[in-house]
Short mmCIF file of C-alpha atoms and ligand atoms in Angstrom, two decimals:
data_model
loop_
_atom_site.label_atom_id
_atom_site.label_comp_id
_atom_site.label_asym_id
_atom_site.label_seq_id
_atom_site.Cartn_x
_atom_site.Cartn_y
_atom_site.Cartn_z
CA MET H 1 105.61 48.89 19.62
CA PRO H 2 104.53 45.71 21.25
CA SER H 3 101.60 47.25 22.96
CA THR H 4 98.95 50.03 21.93
CA VAL H 5 95.97 50.67 24.00
CA LEU H 6 93.33 52.37 22.05
CA ILE H 7 90.22 53.85 23.99
CA GLY H 8 87.45 56.13 23.43
CA GLY H 9 87.92 59.69 24.84
CA GLN H 10 84.48 60.70 25.28
CA TRP H 11 81.15 58.72 25.74
CA GLY H 12 81.64 56.10 23.16
CA ASP H 13 81.07 55.83 19.30
CA GLU H 14 83.88 58.04 18.71
CA GLY H 15 84.63 55.78 15.91
CA LYS H 16 87.12 53.47 17.45
CA GLY H 17 86.20 50.66 14.91
CA LYS H 18 87.51 52.68 11.85
CA ILE H 19 90.86 53.67 13.78
CA ILE H 20 91.29 50.20 15.03
CA ASP H 21 90.73 48.75 11.69
CA LEU H 22 93.69 51.04 10.43
CA LEU H 23 96.03 50.28 13.19
CA THR H 24 95.44 46.42 12.76
CA GLU H 25 97.45 46.59 9.77
CA ASP H 26 100.57 46.76 11.69
CA VAL H 27 99.70 44.57 14.59
CA ASP H 28 99.64 40.64 15.30
CA PHE H 29 97.13 40.53 18.06
CA VAL H 30 93.93 42.67 18.68
CA VAL H 31 92.30 42.22 22.33
CA ARG H 32 89.18 43.28 23.59
CA MET H 33 89.48 43.64 27.40
CA GLN H 34 86.34 44.91 28.65
CA GLY H 35 82.65 45.38 28.11
CA GLY H 36 80.62 42.92 26.25
CA SER H 37 77.88 43.17 23.34
CA ASN H 38 77.00 46.49 24.40
CA ALA H 39 79.68 47.99 22.11
CA GLY H 40 79.17 48.63 18.33
CA HIS H 41 82.24 49.10 16.37
CA THR H 42 81.56 49.98 12.74
CA VAL H 43 84.46 49.12 10.09
CA ARG H 44 83.58 50.22 6.52
CA ILE H 45 85.72 48.37 3.83
CA GLY H 46 84.68 49.78 0.34
CA SER H 47 80.75 49.35 0.12
CA GLU H 48 80.76 46.68 2.88
CA GLU H 49 80.11 47.57 6.57
CA PHE H 50 80.88 45.57 9.42
CA VAL H 51 79.40 46.27 12.98
CA LEU H 52 81.39 44.39 15.68
CA HIS H 53 79.85 43.80 19.01
CA LEU H 54 81.93 41.26 20.74
CA ILE H 55 84.68 39.79 18.57
CA PRO H 56 87.70 42.21 18.22
CA SER H 57 87.48 44.34 14.87
CA GLY H 58 90.91 42.58 13.91
CA ILE H 59 89.05 39.51 12.88
CA LEU H 60 88.55 41.26 9.32
CA HIS H 61 92.27 41.12 8.73
CA GLU H 62 93.78 37.80 7.60
CA ASN H 63 96.28 36.33 9.90
CA LYS H 64 95.68 38.29 13.02
CA LYS H 65 94.92 36.91 16.14
CA CYS H 66 92.03 38.07 18.15
CA ILE H 67 91.79 37.69 21.84
CA ILE H 68 88.38 38.21 24.15
CA GLY H 69 90.12 38.96 27.34
CA ASN H 70 89.19 37.99 30.87
CA GLY H 71 87.87 41.32 31.46
CA VAL H 72 84.89 41.12 29.02
CA VAL H 73 81.58 39.75 29.90
CA LEU H 74 80.56 37.31 27.11
CA ASP H 75 77.17 36.50 25.88
CA PRO H 76 77.28 33.16 23.80
CA GLN H 77 74.13 34.00 22.10
CA SER H 78 75.62 37.07 20.60
CA LEU H 79 79.00 35.34 20.00
CA PHE H 80 77.46 32.86 17.74
CA GLU H 81 75.10 35.27 16.05
CA GLU H 82 78.05 37.43 15.16
CA ILE H 83 80.10 34.58 14.06
CA GLU H 84 77.46 33.51 11.71
CA THR H 85 77.13 37.14 10.33
CA LEU H 86 81.03 37.34 9.80
CA THR H 87 80.85 33.88 8.22
CA SER H 88 78.07 34.70 5.93
CA LYS H 89 80.01 37.82 4.53
CA GLY H 90 83.10 35.65 3.90
CA VAL H 91 84.98 36.43 7.26
CA ARG H 92 87.10 33.61 8.46
CA VAL H 93 86.62 32.83 12.16
CA GLY H 94 88.18 29.77 13.64
CA GLU H 95 91.54 29.31 15.32
CA ASN H 96 92.36 33.30 14.85
CA LEU H 97 89.71 33.74 17.72
CA LEU H 98 90.83 33.00 21.13
CA ILE H 99 88.47 33.62 24.36
CA SER H 100 90.11 33.62 27.93
CA GLU H 101 89.16 30.78 30.29
CA THR H 102 88.45 33.37 32.91
CA THR H 103 85.97 35.46 30.82
CA HIS H 104 82.55 35.78 32.65
CA ILE H 105 79.56 34.62 30.99
CA ILE H 106 76.31 36.35 30.68
CA PHE H 107 73.26 34.45 31.30
CA PRO H 108 69.44 35.03 30.32
CA TYR H 109 68.80 36.26 34.10
CA HIS H 110 71.60 38.97 33.46
CA LYS H 111 69.75 40.38 30.53
CA LEU H 112 66.24 40.19 32.25
CA LEU H 113 67.33 42.06 35.17
CA ASP H 114 69.19 44.60 33.20
CA VAL H 115 65.87 45.50 31.61
CA LEU H 116 63.77 45.05 34.58
CA ARG H 117 65.94 47.23 36.81
CA GLU H 118 65.82 50.09 34.24
CA LYS H 119 62.08 49.94 34.00
CA LEU H 120 61.79 50.01 37.85
CA LYS H 121 64.08 52.83 37.80
CA GLY H 122 61.66 54.92 35.40
CA SER H 123 62.86 58.43 34.63
CA LYS H 124 66.05 57.91 36.59
CA LYS H 125 67.05 54.94 34.32
CA ILE H 126 70.51 54.81 33.12
CA GLY H 127 69.39 54.01 29.32
CA THR H 128 71.55 50.84 29.37
CA THR H 129 71.83 48.74 25.97
CA GLY H 130 69.82 45.84 27.89
CA ARG H 131 72.50 43.42 27.09
CA GLY H 132 72.97 42.33 30.78
CA ILE H 133 76.31 44.13 31.07
CA SER H 134 75.90 45.39 34.74
CA PRO H 135 74.33 42.46 36.39
CA ALA H 136 76.97 40.35 35.02
CA TYR H 137 79.64 42.23 36.37
CA MET H 138 77.72 42.45 39.34
CA ASP H 139 77.95 38.89 39.80
CA LYS H 140 81.63 38.91 38.96
CA VAL H 141 82.36 41.13 42.00
CA GLY H 142 79.77 39.47 43.97
CA TYR H 143 81.80 36.17 43.84
CA MET H 144 78.89 34.38 41.86
CA GLY H 145 80.24 34.93 38.13
CA ILE H 146 80.38 31.78 35.82
CA ARG H 147 83.38 31.83 33.72
CA ALA H 148 83.93 30.47 30.14
CA ILE H 149 86.19 27.46 31.64
CA ASP H 150 83.09 26.68 33.91
CA LEU H 151 80.88 26.13 30.84
CA LEU H 152 83.36 23.42 29.81
CA ASP H 153 82.75 21.20 32.72
CA GLU H 154 79.13 20.22 33.03
CA ASP H 155 79.35 19.21 36.88
CA VAL H 156 80.76 22.75 37.84
CA LEU H 157 78.05 24.62 35.60
CA ARG H 158 75.45 22.42 36.92
CA GLU H 159 76.40 23.28 40.61
CA LYS H 160 77.09 27.10 39.79
CA LEU H 161 73.98 27.63 38.02
CA ARG H 162 71.65 25.90 40.26
CA THR H 163 73.24 28.24 43.03
CA ASN H 164 72.87 31.36 40.92
CA LEU H 165 69.49 30.80 39.57
CA HIS H 166 67.97 29.96 42.91
CA GLU H 167 69.01 33.60 43.90
CA LYS H 168 67.87 35.07 40.45
CA ASN H 169 64.52 33.60 40.67
CA LEU H 170 63.73 35.00 44.11
CA PHE H 171 64.58 38.36 42.72
CA LEU H 172 62.74 37.77 39.30
CA THR H 173 59.59 36.69 41.35
CA ARG H 174 59.66 38.72 44.60
CA VAL H 175 61.15 41.95 43.61
CA TYR H 176 60.28 42.19 39.84
CA ASP H 177 56.87 40.25 39.91
CA HIS H 178 58.47 38.20 36.95
CA GLU H 179 58.11 34.63 36.11
CA SER H 180 61.13 32.49 37.21
CA LEU H 181 63.55 30.89 34.82
CA ASP H 182 63.69 27.19 34.22
CA PHE H 183 66.87 25.55 35.44
CA LYS H 184 66.98 22.64 32.94
CA GLU H 185 66.24 24.90 29.95
CA VAL H 186 69.18 27.48 30.93
CA PHE H 187 71.58 24.31 31.68
CA THR H 188 70.98 22.46 28.46
CA GLN H 189 71.20 25.75 26.59
CA TYR H 190 74.51 26.70 28.25
CA CYS H 191 76.00 22.97 27.97
CA GLU H 192 75.33 23.38 24.12
CA TYR H 193 77.35 26.67 24.01
CA GLY H 194 79.93 25.41 26.00
CA GLU H 195 80.58 22.59 23.61
CA ARG H 196 80.70 25.22 20.59
CA MET H 197 82.94 27.59 22.63
CA LYS H 198 85.42 24.85 23.45
CA PRO H 199 87.67 25.31 20.35
CA PHE H 200 87.94 28.90 21.04
CA VAL H 201 88.81 28.82 25.07
CA HIS H 202 92.34 29.11 25.99
CA ASP H 203 94.48 30.11 28.66
CA THR H 204 95.11 33.54 26.89
CA ALA H 205 97.45 34.95 29.67
CA ILE H 206 100.12 32.72 28.64
CA ILE H 207 99.43 33.26 24.92
CA LEU H 208 99.62 37.08 25.07
CA ASN H 209 102.49 36.89 27.46
CA GLU H 210 104.48 34.64 25.08
CA ALA H 211 103.60 37.07 22.10
CA LEU H 212 104.69 40.07 24.09
CA LYS H 213 108.02 38.20 25.00
CA ASN H 214 108.50 37.40 21.10
CA ASN H 215 108.09 41.06 20.27
CA LYS H 216 104.64 40.84 18.66
CA ASN H 217 102.70 43.89 18.27
CA ILE H 218 99.61 44.01 20.43
CA LEU H 219 96.61 46.54 19.86
CA PHE H 220 94.18 46.75 22.83
CA GLU H 221 90.54 47.67 21.59
CA GLY H 222 88.90 49.46 24.05
CA ALA H 223 85.10 49.74 24.03
CA GLN H 224 82.80 52.54 25.27
CA GLY H 225 84.60 55.56 26.34
CA THR H 226 86.41 57.25 29.28
CA LEU H 227 83.15 59.26 30.57
CA LEU H 228 81.21 55.86 30.70
CA ASP H 229 84.00 54.51 32.91
CA VAL H 230 82.90 52.89 36.09
CA ASN H 231 85.66 54.73 37.98
CA PHE H 232 86.10 57.92 35.97
CA GLY H 233 83.01 58.46 34.27
CA THR H 234 79.74 60.37 34.82
CA TYR H 235 78.69 57.95 37.61
CA PRO H 236 76.13 56.45 37.89
CA TYR H 237 75.41 57.25 34.16
CA VAL H 238 78.24 54.94 33.10
CA THR H 239 78.85 51.35 32.09
CA ALA H 240 80.21 48.63 34.55
CA SER H 241 83.68 48.14 33.43
CA SER H 242 86.96 49.96 33.19
CA THR H 243 86.92 51.44 29.76
CA THR H 244 90.15 53.51 30.51
CA ALA H 245 93.62 52.52 29.52
CA GLY H 246 94.11 50.78 32.87
CA GLY H 247 91.46 48.38 31.99
CA ALA H 248 93.65 46.93 29.23
CA CYS H 249 95.85 45.33 32.01
CA THR H 250 93.41 43.80 34.24
CA GLY H 251 91.25 42.76 31.45
CA SER H 252 93.82 40.99 29.38
CA ALA H 253 96.72 39.82 31.95
CA THR H 254 99.32 42.33 30.49
CA GLY H 255 101.50 44.08 33.21
CA PRO H 256 101.43 47.58 32.80
CA THR H 257 105.21 47.71 31.75
CA TRP H 258 104.45 46.27 28.59
CA ILE H 259 102.22 49.14 27.52
CA ASP H 260 103.78 51.92 25.06
CA LEU H 261 101.29 54.09 23.86
CA VAL H 262 97.66 54.93 24.58
CA VAL H 263 95.75 56.12 21.71
CA GLY H 264 92.66 58.19 22.60
CA VAL H 265 90.03 58.15 19.74
CA VAL H 266 88.12 61.55 19.95
CA LYS H 267 85.29 62.92 17.73
CA ALA H 268 85.52 66.42 16.75
CA TYR H 269 82.51 67.11 18.36
CA THR H 270 80.79 65.29 21.15
CA THR H 271 78.01 62.43 21.32
CA ARG H 272 76.23 60.29 23.93
CA VAL H 273 73.59 57.80 24.13
CA GLY H 274 71.61 57.00 27.24
CA SER H 275 70.96 59.33 30.04
CA GLY H 276 73.26 61.46 31.91
CA PRO H 277 75.02 64.98 31.70
CA LEU H 278 76.20 66.25 28.39
CA PRO H 279 77.16 69.90 29.31
CA THR H 280 77.52 70.84 25.66
CA GLU H 281 74.38 69.37 24.28
CA PHE H 282 73.13 71.20 21.43
CA PRO H 283 69.72 73.31 21.88
CA PRO H 284 67.51 71.97 18.95
CA GLU H 285 68.08 74.99 16.85
CA ALA H 286 71.89 74.66 16.98
CA ASP H 287 71.90 70.98 16.12
CA PHE H 288 73.63 70.77 12.67
CA VAL H 289 74.06 66.94 12.83
CA ASP H 290 72.20 65.05 10.53
CA ARG H 291 71.75 61.82 12.49
CA LYS H 292 71.31 59.60 9.29
CA ARG H 293 73.90 60.98 7.06
CA ASP H 294 76.37 61.43 9.85
CA ARG H 295 75.82 57.87 11.29
CA GLU H 296 74.73 59.16 14.64
CA TYR H 297 72.25 56.38 15.42
CA GLY H 298 73.52 53.78 17.97
CA SER H 299 75.23 50.98 16.24
CA THR H 300 73.85 48.37 18.86
CA THR H 301 70.35 49.71 19.89
CA GLY H 302 69.51 52.03 16.85
CA ARG H 303 68.99 54.99 19.37
CA SER H 304 69.52 58.59 18.24
CA ARG H 305 72.66 59.97 19.75
CA ARG H 306 72.54 63.16 21.70
CA CYS H 307 75.02 65.55 20.21
CA GLY H 308 76.93 68.67 21.37
CA TRP H 309 80.12 70.91 20.95
CA PHE H 310 83.49 69.70 21.71
CA ASP H 311 83.99 69.78 25.09
CA SER H 312 87.66 70.13 26.25
CA VAL H 313 87.17 69.91 29.96
CA ILE H 314 86.06 66.50 29.53
CA LEU H 315 88.95 65.72 27.27
CA ARG H 316 91.65 67.12 29.54
CA HIS H 317 90.13 64.61 32.15
CA SER H 318 90.30 62.09 29.51
CA VAL H 319 93.78 62.65 28.88
CA ARG H 320 94.69 62.70 32.34
CA VAL H 321 93.23 59.47 33.55
CA ASN H 322 94.37 57.51 30.30
CA GLY H 323 97.79 58.92 29.86
CA ILE H 324 96.97 59.72 26.29
CA GLY H 325 100.04 60.17 24.02
CA ALA H 326 98.26 60.42 20.69
CA VAL H 327 94.95 61.27 19.74
CA ALA H 328 92.89 60.11 16.44
CA LEU H 329 90.50 62.97 15.82
CA THR H 330 87.27 61.44 13.91
CA LYS H 331 84.47 63.01 11.93
CA LEU H 332 86.09 66.26 11.17
CA ASP H 333 83.78 66.35 8.16
CA VAL H 334 80.63 66.57 9.88
CA LEU H 335 81.90 70.14 10.70
CA ASP H 336 82.28 70.92 7.05
CA SER H 337 79.16 73.03 6.67
CA VAL H 338 79.17 74.76 9.84
CA PRO H 339 79.87 78.48 9.64
CA ARG H 340 80.66 79.18 13.29
CA ILE H 341 81.97 76.64 15.55
CA LYS H 342 82.19 76.59 19.41
CA ILE H 343 84.50 74.88 21.63
CA CYS H 344 83.72 74.58 25.44
CA VAL H 345 86.86 75.63 27.38
CA ALA H 346 85.31 75.69 30.92
CA TYR H 347 82.06 75.67 32.81
CA ARG H 348 80.51 78.03 34.91
CA TYR H 349 78.71 76.96 38.03
CA ASN H 350 76.93 79.29 40.68
CA GLY H 351 79.00 82.23 39.16
CA GLU H 352 82.31 80.10 39.72
CA LEU H 353 84.59 79.26 36.73
CA ILE H 354 85.37 75.62 36.55
CA ARG H 355 88.33 74.39 34.30
CA ASP H 356 88.69 70.59 35.57
CA PHE H 357 86.32 67.96 35.32
CA PRO H 358 83.90 68.34 38.34
CA ASN H 359 83.11 64.84 40.17
CA SER H 360 79.84 66.18 41.21
CA MET H 361 77.26 64.95 38.63
CA ARG H 362 74.80 68.06 40.46
CA VAL H 363 77.46 70.34 39.10
CA LEU H 364 78.17 68.68 35.76
CA GLY H 365 74.27 68.31 35.24
CA ASN H 366 73.78 71.99 36.07
CA CYS H 367 76.85 74.04 34.85
CA GLU H 368 76.96 76.38 31.93
CA PRO H 369 79.61 75.77 29.37
CA VAL H 370 81.89 78.65 28.49
CA TYR H 371 82.67 78.73 24.75
CA GLU H 372 85.33 80.07 22.51
CA GLU H 373 84.01 80.82 18.95
CA MET H 374 85.63 80.42 15.62
CA ASP H 375 84.91 80.72 12.00
CA GLY H 376 84.36 77.26 10.33
CA TRP H 377 85.95 76.45 7.08
CA VAL H 378 82.51 75.79 5.25
CA THR H 379 84.56 73.66 2.63
CA PRO H 380 84.55 69.64 2.00
CA THR H 381 87.27 67.77 3.79
CA SER H 382 86.36 64.25 2.79
CA ASP H 383 88.63 64.10 -0.05
CA ILE H 384 91.60 65.65 1.56
CA ARG H 385 94.59 63.29 2.47
CA ARG H 386 97.40 65.76 3.59
CA TYR H 387 97.29 67.86 6.48
CA GLU H 388 98.77 70.84 4.72
CA ASP H 389 95.80 70.72 2.38
CA LEU H 390 93.28 71.11 5.06
CA PRO H 391 91.47 74.34 4.82
CA GLU H 392 93.10 76.82 7.01
CA ASN H 393 90.44 77.08 9.42
CA ALA H 394 90.29 73.44 10.14
CA ARG H 395 93.83 73.38 10.85
CA LYS H 396 93.26 76.15 13.37
CA TYR H 397 90.42 74.05 15.05
CA ILE H 398 92.56 71.07 15.16
CA GLU H 399 95.64 73.01 16.66
CA ARG H 400 93.53 74.61 19.29
CA LEU H 401 91.69 71.45 20.48
CA SER H 402 95.38 69.72 20.68
CA GLU H 403 96.40 72.81 23.01
CA LEU H 404 93.34 72.99 25.04
CA ILE H 405 93.68 68.98 25.77
CA GLN H 406 97.26 69.04 25.99
CA ALA H 407 97.84 66.05 23.76
CA PRO H 408 99.08 65.61 20.06
CA ILE H 409 96.59 65.14 17.46
CA GLU H 410 98.28 62.49 15.07
CA ILE H 411 95.25 61.03 13.03
CA ILE H 412 92.52 63.03 11.65
CA SER H 413 89.58 61.17 10.06
CA VAL H 414 87.46 62.69 7.41
CA GLY H 415 85.11 60.03 6.45
CA SER H 416 84.06 56.33 7.49
CA GLU H 417 86.14 54.71 4.76
CA ARG H 418 89.84 53.37 5.51
CA SER H 419 91.28 55.81 2.67
CA GLN H 420 89.54 59.01 4.44
CA THR H 421 92.29 59.60 6.94
CA ILE H 422 95.16 61.93 7.46
CA PHE H 423 98.30 60.77 9.20
CA ARG H 424 100.57 63.25 10.71
CA GLY H 425 104.08 62.16 10.95
CA GLU H 426 105.12 58.54 11.27
CA PRO H 427 102.07 55.93 11.80
CA LEU H 428 101.60 55.23 15.46
CA VAL H 429 102.13 51.52 15.75
CA ARG H 430 105.04 51.79 13.27
CA ARG H 431 106.83 54.44 15.11
CA GLY H 432 106.47 52.27 18.17
CA SER H 433 107.74 48.97 16.50
CA SER H 434 110.93 50.96 15.15
CA ALA H 435 111.65 51.61 18.99
CA ARG H 436 111.25 47.86 19.52
CA HIS H 437 113.60 47.03 16.79
CA ALA H 438 116.12 49.22 18.46
CA ALA H 439 116.32 46.28 21.10
CA VAL H 440 117.69 44.08 18.61
CA ARG H 441 120.89 46.30 18.44
CA LEU H 442 121.55 45.89 22.39
CA PRO H 443 125.10 45.15 23.40
CA VAL H 444 125.70 41.29 23.60
CA GLY H 445 124.99 40.11 27.05
CA VAL H 446 122.36 42.65 28.29
CA GLU H 447 119.27 40.91 28.41
CA GLU H 448 116.39 42.25 26.36
CA ARG H 449 113.17 42.99 27.89
CA ARG H 450 112.12 46.51 27.48
CA GLY H 451 114.68 47.04 24.73
CA PRO H 452 115.37 50.77 24.66
CA THR H 453 115.03 50.99 28.40
CA MET H 454 117.69 48.39 29.06
CA ALA H 455 120.02 50.27 26.60
CA GLY H 456 121.47 52.72 29.09
CA GLY H 457 120.52 55.80 27.69
CA PRO H 458 117.13 57.42 28.44
CA PRO H 459 114.10 55.24 27.48
CA ARG H 460 112.24 56.10 24.14
CA ARG H 461 108.82 56.10 25.39
CA PRO H 462 106.60 57.25 22.71
CA GLY H 463 103.54 56.71 24.69
CA ARG H 464 104.46 59.00 27.53
CA PRO H 465 102.17 62.16 27.39
CA GLY H 466 104.37 65.08 26.68
CA GLY H 467 107.27 62.96 26.16
CA GLN H 468 109.16 61.97 22.98
CA GLY H 469 105.75 61.49 21.60
CA GLY H 470 104.28 64.68 22.59
CA GLY H 471 104.06 68.03 20.73
CA VAL H 472 102.09 68.82 17.63
CA ARG H 473 103.79 67.43 14.50
CA THR H 474 102.65 67.94 11.01
P1 GDP P 501 82.79 53.27 17.85
O1 GDP P 501 81.86 52.29 18.47
O2 GDP P 501 83.66 54.06 18.73
O3 GDP P 501 83.52 52.12 17.10
O4 GDP P 501 82.03 54.09 16.66
P2 GDP P 501 80.50 53.58 16.05
O5 GDP P 501 80.91 52.74 14.98
O6 GDP P 501 79.65 53.32 16.94
O7 GDP P 501 80.06 55.07 15.29
C1 GDP P 501 80.95 55.88 14.44
C2 GDP P 501 80.24 56.17 13.09
O8 GDP P 501 80.70 57.13 12.57
C3 GDP P 501 80.25 54.88 12.45
O9 GDP P 501 79.03 54.79 11.47
C4 GDP P 501 81.50 55.01 11.37
O10 GDP P 501 81.25 54.28 10.01
C5 GDP P 501 81.30 56.37 11.12
N1 GDP P 501 82.73 57.25 11.15
C6 GDP P 501 83.84 56.79 11.59
N2 GDP P 501 84.95 57.67 11.45
C7 GDP P 501 84.28 58.82 10.67
C8 GDP P 501 84.51 60.06 10.06
O11 GDP P 501 85.60 60.30 10.16
N3 GDP P 501 83.40 60.62 9.23
C9 GDP P 501 82.35 60.17 9.31
N4 GDP P 501 81.66 61.05 8.51
N5 GDP P 501 81.90 59.21 9.74
C10 GDP P 501 82.81 58.34 10.29
P1 IMO P 502 81.15 51.60 21.84
O1 IMO P 502 82.10 50.64 22.12
C1 IMO P 502 78.21 54.32 23.39
C2 IMO P 502 76.18 53.25 27.37
C3 IMO P 502 74.68 52.88 27.30
C4 IMO P 502 74.32 53.65 28.45
C5 IMO P 502 75.38 53.23 29.65
C6 IMO P 502 75.30 51.98 30.07
O2 IMO P 502 80.20 51.28 20.58
O3 IMO P 502 81.61 52.94 21.78
P2 IMO P 502 75.38 49.25 29.49
O4 IMO P 502 74.55 48.45 28.54
O5 IMO P 502 76.76 49.29 29.17
O6 IMO P 502 75.17 48.86 31.03
O7 IMO P 502 74.73 50.75 29.27
O8 IMO P 502 76.67 52.92 28.63
N1 IMO P 502 77.12 52.52 26.08
C7 IMO P 502 77.61 53.12 25.12
N2 IMO P 502 77.36 54.42 24.71
N3 IMO P 502 78.71 53.43 22.87
C8 IMO P 502 79.04 52.23 23.44
O9 IMO P 502 79.81 51.17 23.18
C9 IMO P 502 78.34 52.04 24.70
N4 IMO P 502 78.14 50.94 25.53
C10 IMO P 502 77.50 51.23 26.62
O10 IMO P 502 74.05 53.73 26.34
O11 IMO P 502 74.27 54.87 28.53
MG1 MG P 503 79.74 52.14 18.89
#
């Protein structure tokens, strides 16, 4: 399959890093298309653990190209810190990393304003990661962002930075009573960053589209999760980017017609960091998640994650707004010792039953979850590798979730290591690539573009929800 988009189906930290790492085996390019170093994607390889913030997780694989797309907001300080950490662990970062010329750059005033704005909001704060994400996107849509290509031209950088810093310093001093930033200091630092970034900066729109035309396999690495999406999330308790599948196109210069499959990574329960509604949040006495053992501390900020039962209302919303065609269900093993498991099937608000995700945060914040209960399996699952070998109640849980969210669960993760994975049916990316290879057998003279679509018969669209890729297979 030329293009697979992988996104988080909940509030982030679903285990995307692990699944991306698995799927990277079968692709040529891994592309980050939104967010910035607010992300923390953990990949465990044996006893070694890597947490990727900005650089696509594919960097851990030899001979894969990694693109930081135009939809990302890039903090050069984070970038170089990450490159140093990776290099010190023996990971090669060189011509395998490509940064889009039109990626927007995070400056010190973005990070400062992020933190000061949160402080001013007090109890109403969003709980941001403090990485300058929202202020950088604000500048982007406010027509005053500075892009990677601008860092490579000192005259352009000088002019843009002077204008921006003039405005930012007014904010810093007059609104936040903070000292102003020194132009020369920031300018010198960013000229230096520009020099160091130069070898990585390219017109990635051309590179990516050439790759697509040459039948290369592309994996889009979503960051955060659907409920943090600026359009479809629990606004205003969201992040500033399009974390849903559509963001893969606008954040990388890929036309929507190239996308074959959207994989939703979904945790077997629910977590969130930061403020905002979380209807199924555990009351303290029901909270079975051991934050340390189960790795439920934020990978970027170290904050303890809020945890709750699986919420199928938010997942149905996720499947809908992303067009999820396959689900990777992670952290099933965390439920191994829970004797009774609840699944949220609807909400109740003011006596009314709500089955669809409500856009009113007042409703979402005050509704009561309606639960279905089932017996747990109370058996370790981490060493199981075949679906049939899972305890019956674990299979019942998975099948019920699939039914409720209306999407096939094709990968089940039972531990953080690569090997702790159960695949149901043909591996996702390979399944797609077999469709692509069918294109090679097109009748002579038929122009090949979307191979199977042009072949005359009905297109094989593994990515379409409820289409050929739909249905629960074992
Ligand atoms: P991401 O942001 O979606 O990539 O997720 P994070 O890396 O922030 O958080 C997921 C955490 O759970 C990491 O520490 C992973 O190593 C870990 N993890 C991933 N999959 C599994 C799993 O199936 N079981 C367990 N126990 N841990 C997992
Ligand atoms: P990955 O990719 C979980 C949350 C923050 C906060 C909100 C806004 O590892 O899943 P921001 O700094 O983006 O302005 O913060 O978004 N948030 C995440 N939560 N996982 C993430 O990334 C997140 N990135 C941002 O906690 O609630
Ligand atoms: Mg994370």
